[in-house]
Amino acid sequence: MSFFRNVSIALVAAFAFNSAIAADIKLPDYQTVTLDNGATVLLMPRKDVPLVAANIAVRGGALADAAGKEGTADLLGEMLSKGAGSRSALQFAQTVDGAGGSLGFGSSREAIIANAQFLSKDSALMLSLLADALLRPTMDSAEFDKLRKRAIDGIANAKDSDPRQLIGTYTGGWLFRGHPYGRSTGGDETSLATITLSDLQAFRQQQMGGDRLIIAIAGDFDATAVTAQLKQSFGAWPKASGGLPAVEAKARETGRRVLLIDKPGATQTYFALANVGSKRGDPAEAAQDLVQTAFGGRFTSMLNTELRVKSGLTYGARSGIERASQPGPVAISSFTKTETTKAAIDLAIATLDRLHKDGLDAATIDSAKRYVAGQYAPGLETAPQLAAQLVDMTLYGDSRETIDGYLGNIAAATPAQIAAARAVFPESKDLAIVAIGDAATIRDVIKSYGPLTEMKLTDPRFSPN
């Protein structure tokens, strides 16, 4: 253990939202421990309820997937709970259920992740299960075969039933074509079929190790006992043998390009309008979040008001900003009946133009500030949420000021800063456009928005060759 740092206790409520109501939310006290192998441990004791939560990230994630093997990190994350230590997959699940706990594994673009919550009296069991899964997974071939088949079948089912859940994957692939952010973190039908159990084992050896490990524990627990167990369980985990993947930022798109994914006979069109947006730590983040809220981040947003409430073209329209180590996508997305495809896309573009031309009035800005303030605190309420927040901050190198100062930055955002923050959304002349629908019916409409590329929904990849 190289150092042990206490961070001052703080859970503060203040009232300073200009002249209105605001709650200044700050993280509770937590301790940071660095193990000898480089693992970072964050401990946040809270005695309000007899529960303890863990959140874990192992840096690397889907960005480390080999070319043509997209989905490796995702499958590995899932495999970690399919038997570990002396327990088979069934015994592992029975142990979790028998304690009334929850435990899950997965992956993101930048990490293999795990989360758990147990009764406080079972904190030692929770940590032993996590240690078994991360350090001693069984990696059973029969479990791997089932998992890979389920992943491939899941994509096929989504294409058959509700392609709305895939529009983000297609949009990322089209916007970031040729860039690491364009690769599907969950893989596609082609890449998943090529992945072997040996690929997962090699990935684990190269990309998982104590030097990549971040563990956060929050809730009702004995910090001394938990620290000792974490040191014993994870302190000797060797370093990962491979290098961390590095990613360069992608430049913003200029002009338009359009991808049409053909689903013959579709009665609806799912569409997205996107460009490269913002990254973690952007100094304009608070002002951008206010613009995002007003433009497409709530039911009364500009987009939803125009496309759903006023025109009845859709059941929902929204926008989103995805921030990572490098700028991620900013996108408008919605869906509509096939025969109203042009009307809906035209109205989405017109609403984007209005955002840039007219901006947000004072009443809308004030409403957005109140909305963000009201939605912020519930995300920092429970032990699992706080543990996840600690890991997220550490993974991306954020300080606690990212949390502690957020609502202050929201309250202090000036009209001029908010006006400038509109630039996180692209001008309508600079868009990567994706539409899923019946090409025979909507092709002429879609190609009017820019140079057109087509693929079939049944193609086994999420971007054209």
XYZ file of C-alpha atoms in Angstrom:
465
model
C 0.000 0.000 0.000
C 1.772 3.182 -1.142
C -0.486 5.792 0.332
C -3.709 6.278 2.192
C -5.498 9.524 1.696
C -8.521 10.879 3.446
C -10.769 13.186 1.567
C -12.709 15.584 3.718
C -16.244 14.777 4.742
C -18.887 16.631 2.828
C -22.516 16.165 2.001
C -23.665 19.719 1.752
C -26.940 21.301 0.820
C -26.904 25.005 0.097
C -29.306 27.377 -1.528
C -27.756 29.570 -4.160
C -29.291 29.114 -7.557
C -29.088 32.737 -8.556
C -32.045 33.987 -6.555
C -33.942 30.736 -6.931
C -33.654 27.292 -5.376
C -30.600 25.147 -5.904
C -29.019 22.280 -4.020
C -25.240 22.183 -4.068
C -24.571 18.450 -4.049
C -21.176 17.251 -2.939
C -19.769 13.748 -2.671
C -19.629 12.195 0.794
C -16.229 11.552 2.299
C -14.159 8.796 0.768
C -10.686 7.351 1.110
C -8.270 6.451 -1.665
C -5.884 3.532 -1.310
C -3.276 2.508 -3.860
C -2.153 -1.116 -3.647
C 1.427 -2.128 -4.370
C 0.498 -3.412 -7.829
C -1.029 -0.051 -8.781
C -4.676 -0.935 -8.141
C -6.775 2.003 -6.953
C -9.249 1.409 -4.130
C -11.860 3.980 -3.118
C -13.783 3.525 0.123
C -16.934 5.482 0.975
C -18.497 4.269 4.258
C -22.166 5.209 4.790
C -24.260 3.821 7.621
C -27.740 4.771 6.436
C -28.834 1.273 5.350
C -27.196 -2.150 6.006
C -26.054 -2.622 2.410
C -22.667 -2.517 0.728
C -21.981 -1.934 -2.959
C -18.929 -2.470 -5.141
C -18.113 -1.071 -8.541
C -15.044 -2.154 -10.477
C -13.395 -1.105 -13.730
C -10.381 -2.647 -15.422
C -9.022 -0.138 -17.908
C -8.918 -1.200 -21.541
C -12.327 -2.399 -22.662
C -13.601 -2.704 -26.192
C -10.979 -0.310 -27.558
C -8.504 -3.152 -27.050
C -10.485 -5.583 -29.224
C -8.361 -6.888 -32.088
C -9.420 -5.864 -35.592
C -12.115 -8.242 -36.795
C -12.661 -9.495 -33.243
C -14.994 -6.728 -32.065
C -17.027 -7.950 -29.127
C -14.132 -9.755 -27.405
C -14.143 -7.514 -24.314
C -17.912 -7.700 -24.142
C -17.944 -11.509 -24.242
C -15.131 -11.657 -21.700
C -17.056 -9.440 -19.320
C -20.058 -11.733 -19.584
C -17.895 -14.846 -19.139
C -16.499 -13.696 -15.796
C -19.664 -14.764 -13.992
C -19.987 -18.078 -15.850
C -18.062 -20.008 -13.244
C -15.135 -18.831 -11.132
C -12.907 -20.206 -8.396
C -14.380 -23.504 -7.186
C -17.903 -22.649 -8.382
C -19.549 -23.606 -11.666
C -21.696 -21.036 -13.451
C -24.800 -22.386 -11.720
C -23.129 -22.535 -8.311
C -21.838 -19.000 -8.750
C -25.338 -17.744 -9.515
C -26.838 -19.792 -6.668
C -24.345 -18.278 -4.212
C -25.308 -14.754 -5.247
C -29.018 -15.539 -5.088
C -28.637 -17.375 -1.812
C -27.294 -14.230 -0.203
C -29.991 -12.055 -1.758
C -27.314 -10.084 -3.539
C -26.785 -8.868 -7.063
C -23.648 -9.091 -9.138
C -23.075 -8.248 -12.790
C -20.270 -7.976 -15.306
C -19.921 -6.323 -18.669
C -17.747 -3.973 -20.646
C -17.648 -0.463 -22.004
C -15.504 1.120 -24.656
C -12.764 1.839 -22.103
C -13.087 -0.812 -19.380
C -14.222 -4.251 -18.257
C -16.737 -3.482 -15.529
C -18.376 -5.186 -12.560
C -20.928 -4.138 -9.982
C -22.403 -5.780 -6.920
C -24.613 -5.100 -3.929
C -25.030 -7.325 -0.881
C -26.174 -7.058 2.696
C -23.451 -5.562 4.856
C -22.960 -8.830 6.732
C -22.054 -10.473 3.407
C -19.415 -7.959 2.307
C -16.644 -10.576 2.606
C -18.626 -12.958 0.391
C -19.203 -10.199 -2.161
C -15.501 -9.397 -2.395
C -14.506 -13.058 -2.626
C -16.929 -13.591 -5.521
C -15.579 -10.531 -7.320
C -11.996 -11.690 -6.773
C -12.795 -15.183 -8.068
C -14.502 -13.781 -11.151
C -11.729 -11.347 -12.050
C -8.710 -13.436 -11.096
C -9.902 -17.022 -11.382
C -12.656 -17.288 -14.019
C -13.331 -20.830 -15.153
C -13.648 -19.874 -18.834
C -15.630 -23.008 -19.612
C -15.903 -23.744 -23.328
C -19.545 -24.849 -23.153
C -20.506 -21.628 -21.373
C -18.567 -19.622 -23.962
C -20.371 -21.325 -26.853
C -23.751 -20.530 -25.291
C -22.782 -16.950 -24.590
C -21.469 -16.255 -28.086
C -24.541 -17.825 -29.715
C -26.816 -15.749 -27.492
C -24.963 -12.570 -28.468
C -25.295 -13.308 -32.189
C -28.950 -14.306 -31.828
C -29.613 -11.124 -29.853
C -28.437 -8.928 -32.718
C -30.501 -10.912 -35.226
C -33.576 -10.645 -33.021
C -33.141 -6.892 -32.641
C -32.993 -6.525 -36.414
C -36.135 -8.620 -36.814
C -38.169 -7.013 -34.059
C -37.176 -3.463 -33.122
C -34.222 -1.908 -34.979
C -34.700 1.236 -32.898
C -32.308 -0.238 -30.336
C -29.634 -0.512 -33.054
C -29.853 3.002 -34.505
C -27.111 4.224 -32.141
C -24.761 1.430 -33.194
C -25.306 2.122 -36.894
C -24.913 5.871 -36.281
C -21.639 5.385 -34.402
C -20.342 3.126 -37.135
C -21.241 5.616 -39.874
C -20.092 8.769 -38.097
C -16.816 7.226 -36.870
C -16.199 5.080 -39.920
C -12.526 4.002 -39.866
C -12.047 5.359 -36.333
C -11.890 3.162 -33.177
C -15.086 4.777 -31.875
C -16.902 3.415 -34.922
C -16.398 -0.193 -33.866
C -19.350 -1.786 -32.110
C -18.414 -2.513 -28.493
C -20.660 -5.566 -28.568
C -19.348 -6.733 -31.924
C -21.459 -7.761 -34.887
C -22.625 -11.049 -36.315
C -19.411 -11.481 -38.321
C -16.884 -10.534 -35.663
C -18.639 -12.482 -32.917
C -18.583 -15.625 -35.055
C -14.778 -15.409 -35.357
C -14.056 -14.951 -31.653
C -12.766 -18.016 -29.823
C -12.318 -18.833 -26.166
C -8.570 -18.513 -26.767
C -9.150 -14.910 -27.883
C -10.844 -14.167 -24.566
C -8.046 -15.800 -22.609
C -5.424 -13.822 -24.546
C -7.362 -10.590 -24.031
C -7.601 -11.243 -20.318
C -3.852 -11.831 -20.034
C -2.918 -8.798 -22.111
C -5.538 -6.295 -20.981
C -6.467 -7.196 -17.411
C -4.214 -6.812 -14.387
C -3.753 -5.095 -11.059
C -2.273 -1.961 -12.600
C -5.530 -1.422 -14.544
C -7.837 -2.057 -11.589
C -10.142 0.518 -9.972
C -12.373 -0.655 -7.088
C -14.928 1.469 -5.255
C -16.788 0.264 -2.170
C -19.691 2.305 -0.804
C -22.188 1.633 1.960
C -22.202 0.103 5.410
C -18.863 -1.699 5.851
C -15.804 -1.877 8.069
C -13.115 0.050 6.178
C -10.240 -1.661 7.955
C -11.524 -5.178 7.306
C -12.483 -4.431 3.701
C -9.129 -2.819 2.976
C -7.329 -5.863 4.347
C -9.426 -8.225 2.234
C -8.972 -6.152 -0.902
C -5.235 -6.067 -0.375
C -5.134 -9.832 0.149
C -7.462 -10.584 -2.780
C -6.227 -8.148 -5.414
C -2.851 -6.853 -4.244
C -0.861 -9.619 -5.915
C -2.666 -9.510 -9.262
C 0.134 -9.083 -11.845
C 0.180 -6.197 -14.260
C -1.427 -6.557 -17.677
C 1.112 -7.622 -20.280
C -0.251 -5.488 -23.124
C -0.392 -1.756 -23.660
C -3.439 0.390 -23.091
C -5.141 1.339 -26.359
C -4.661 4.981 -27.351
C -7.185 6.907 -29.430
C -6.791 10.123 -31.379
C -9.696 12.527 -31.653
C -11.750 12.420 -34.829
C -12.291 15.709 -36.615
C -15.842 16.964 -36.999
C -17.675 16.061 -40.152
C -18.045 18.765 -42.765
C -20.812 18.470 -45.322
C -23.325 15.667 -45.302
C -23.216 11.949 -45.984
C -26.161 9.617 -45.680
C -26.471 5.905 -44.865
C -29.725 4.101 -45.673
C -30.201 0.669 -44.109
C -32.849 -1.238 -45.982
C -35.515 -3.102 -44.063
C -37.971 -4.196 -46.762
C -41.581 -3.792 -45.768
C -40.794 -1.642 -42.725
C -43.717 0.521 -41.676
C -41.529 2.962 -39.776
C -38.310 4.858 -40.412
C -35.751 5.216 -37.622
C -33.323 8.054 -38.176
C -30.393 9.886 -36.586
C -28.571 13.116 -37.430
C -25.090 13.214 -35.903
C -21.648 14.713 -35.736
C -18.657 14.671 -33.384
C -19.432 16.515 -30.158
C -17.735 16.895 -26.795
C -15.336 14.973 -24.537
C -14.905 14.424 -20.812
C -13.582 17.474 -19.042
C -14.835 19.941 -21.628
C -14.889 23.306 -19.801
C -18.172 24.080 -21.531
C -19.821 20.888 -20.235
C -22.335 22.569 -17.926
C -23.466 25.047 -20.570
C -23.639 22.251 -23.156
C -25.782 20.195 -20.797
C -28.216 23.084 -20.472
C -28.469 23.384 -24.245
C -28.897 19.614 -24.522
C -31.652 19.636 -21.901
C -33.594 22.382 -23.621
C -33.034 21.085 -27.132
C -33.614 17.359 -26.792
C -33.088 16.134 -23.249
C -36.583 16.161 -21.732
C -40.234 15.716 -22.660
C -40.753 19.471 -23.146
C -37.595 19.845 -25.224
C -37.651 21.680 -28.527
C -37.328 18.453 -30.500
C -40.011 16.504 -28.689
C -42.353 19.467 -28.674
C -42.073 19.938 -32.434
C -42.000 16.313 -33.584
C -44.367 14.754 -31.053
C -46.507 17.294 -29.237
C -47.254 19.745 -32.043
C -47.031 17.626 -35.182
C -47.746 14.097 -33.971
C -45.075 12.718 -36.286
C -43.548 10.455 -33.641
C -43.886 9.130 -30.109
C -40.530 10.587 -29.182
C -37.604 12.705 -30.407
C -34.454 13.356 -28.464
C -30.851 14.421 -28.632
C -27.811 13.202 -26.750
C -24.170 14.021 -26.066
C -21.842 11.065 -25.457
C -18.549 12.094 -23.855
C -15.496 9.836 -23.590
C -11.733 10.352 -23.460
C -12.050 11.842 -26.921
C -15.114 13.611 -28.334
C -17.966 11.197 -28.913
C -21.137 11.566 -30.957
C -23.772 14.234 -30.540
C -26.975 13.067 -32.177
C -30.641 13.727 -32.800
C -32.753 10.580 -33.082
C -36.385 9.737 -33.651
C -38.705 7.500 -35.660
C -41.844 7.976 -37.663
C -44.247 6.250 -40.027
C -42.725 5.470 -43.407
C -45.031 7.910 -45.215
C -44.008 10.798 -42.915
C -40.255 10.218 -43.164
C -39.573 13.451 -45.061
C -41.791 15.556 -42.811
C -40.114 14.255 -39.652
C -36.515 14.628 -40.844
C -37.247 18.058 -42.309
C -38.771 19.165 -39.004
C -35.806 17.816 -37.019
C -33.433 19.762 -39.257
C -35.583 22.894 -39.032
C -35.569 22.627 -35.234
C -31.784 22.298 -35.264
C -31.584 25.396 -37.456
C -33.852 27.265 -35.043
C -31.595 26.372 -32.124
C -28.640 27.936 -33.902
C -30.557 30.932 -35.260
C -32.686 31.922 -32.261
C -30.895 30.320 -29.314
C -32.609 29.849 -25.955
C -34.606 32.570 -24.223
C -34.197 33.438 -20.551
C -37.247 31.470 -19.431
C -36.021 28.317 -21.188
C -32.546 28.677 -19.699
C -33.984 29.108 -16.211
C -36.246 26.094 -16.694
C -33.331 23.991 -17.965
C -31.225 24.948 -14.942
C -34.010 23.900 -12.591
C -34.556 20.651 -14.499
C -30.852 19.706 -14.378
C -30.692 20.531 -10.661
C -33.744 18.394 -9.968
C -32.458 15.420 -11.947
C -28.908 15.516 -10.618
C -29.285 14.550 -6.955
C -31.240 11.285 -7.524
C -28.253 9.971 -9.467
C -26.033 10.257 -6.394
C -28.437 8.793 -3.866
C -27.609 5.115 -3.373
C -24.445 3.227 -2.544
C -24.257 1.585 -6.030
C -24.624 5.007 -7.668
C -21.894 6.536 -5.520
C -19.537 3.610 -6.071
C -20.103 3.866 -9.819
C -19.459 7.592 -9.705
C -16.150 7.125 -7.899
C -14.973 4.592 -10.465
C -16.093 6.780 -13.361
C -14.224 9.793 -11.982
C -11.052 7.755 -11.517
C -11.279 6.062 -14.899
C -11.410 9.407 -16.688
C -9.062 11.297 -14.374
C -11.711 13.677 -13.060
C -11.390 15.362 -9.691
C -14.205 15.435 -7.154
C -14.772 19.016 -8.263
C -16.426 17.468 -11.329
C -19.257 16.437 -8.987
C -18.982 19.000 -6.236
C -18.884 21.959 -8.592
C -21.335 20.764 -11.225
C -24.491 22.438 -10.009
C -22.532 25.579 -9.253
C -21.357 25.607 -12.858
C -24.938 25.050 -14.006
C -26.181 27.934 -11.890
C -23.332 30.212 -12.973
C -23.616 29.524 -16.712
C -24.199 32.856 -18.424
C -26.401 33.498 -21.447
C -23.263 34.139 -23.480
C -21.717 30.812 -22.411
C -24.942 28.971 -23.188
C -25.189 30.641 -26.566
C -21.626 29.574 -27.376
C -22.364 26.036 -26.160
C -24.930 25.577 -28.943
C -21.912 24.801 -31.103
C -21.747 21.323 -29.583
C -24.642 20.601 -31.947
C -23.623 20.719 -35.603
C -24.995 23.047 -38.215
C -27.512 21.243 -40.382
C -25.153 21.429 -43.359
C -22.667 19.198 -41.490
C -24.413 15.933 -40.663
C -23.815 12.207 -40.792
C -27.351 10.934 -41.379
C -28.548 7.370 -40.801
C -31.983 5.983 -41.625
C -33.376 2.461 -41.197
C -36.482 1.788 -43.241
C -38.027 0.454 -46.422
C -35.515 1.634 -49.040
C -37.884 1.088 -51.957
C -40.281 3.603 -50.419
C -37.994 6.171 -48.800
C -34.860 6.067 -51.010
C -35.752 9.195 -52.992
C -36.487 11.082 -49.782
C -33.311 9.991 -48.027
C -30.969 10.703 -50.911
C -32.220 14.301 -51.022
C -30.250 14.940 -47.799
C -26.798 14.139 -49.217
C -24.598 11.583 -50.956
C -26.217 8.215 -50.322
C -24.699 4.873 -49.303
C -26.928 1.847 -48.832
C -26.691 -1.430 -46.986
C -29.167 -4.082 -45.897
C -30.329 -4.593 -42.340
C -29.543 -8.263 -42.840
C -25.875 -7.484 -43.576
C -23.872 -8.998 -40.715
C -21.990 -5.758 -39.956
C -23.093 -2.354 -38.696
C -21.335 -0.314 -41.380
C -21.002 -0.706 -45.139
C -17.912 -2.385 -46.564
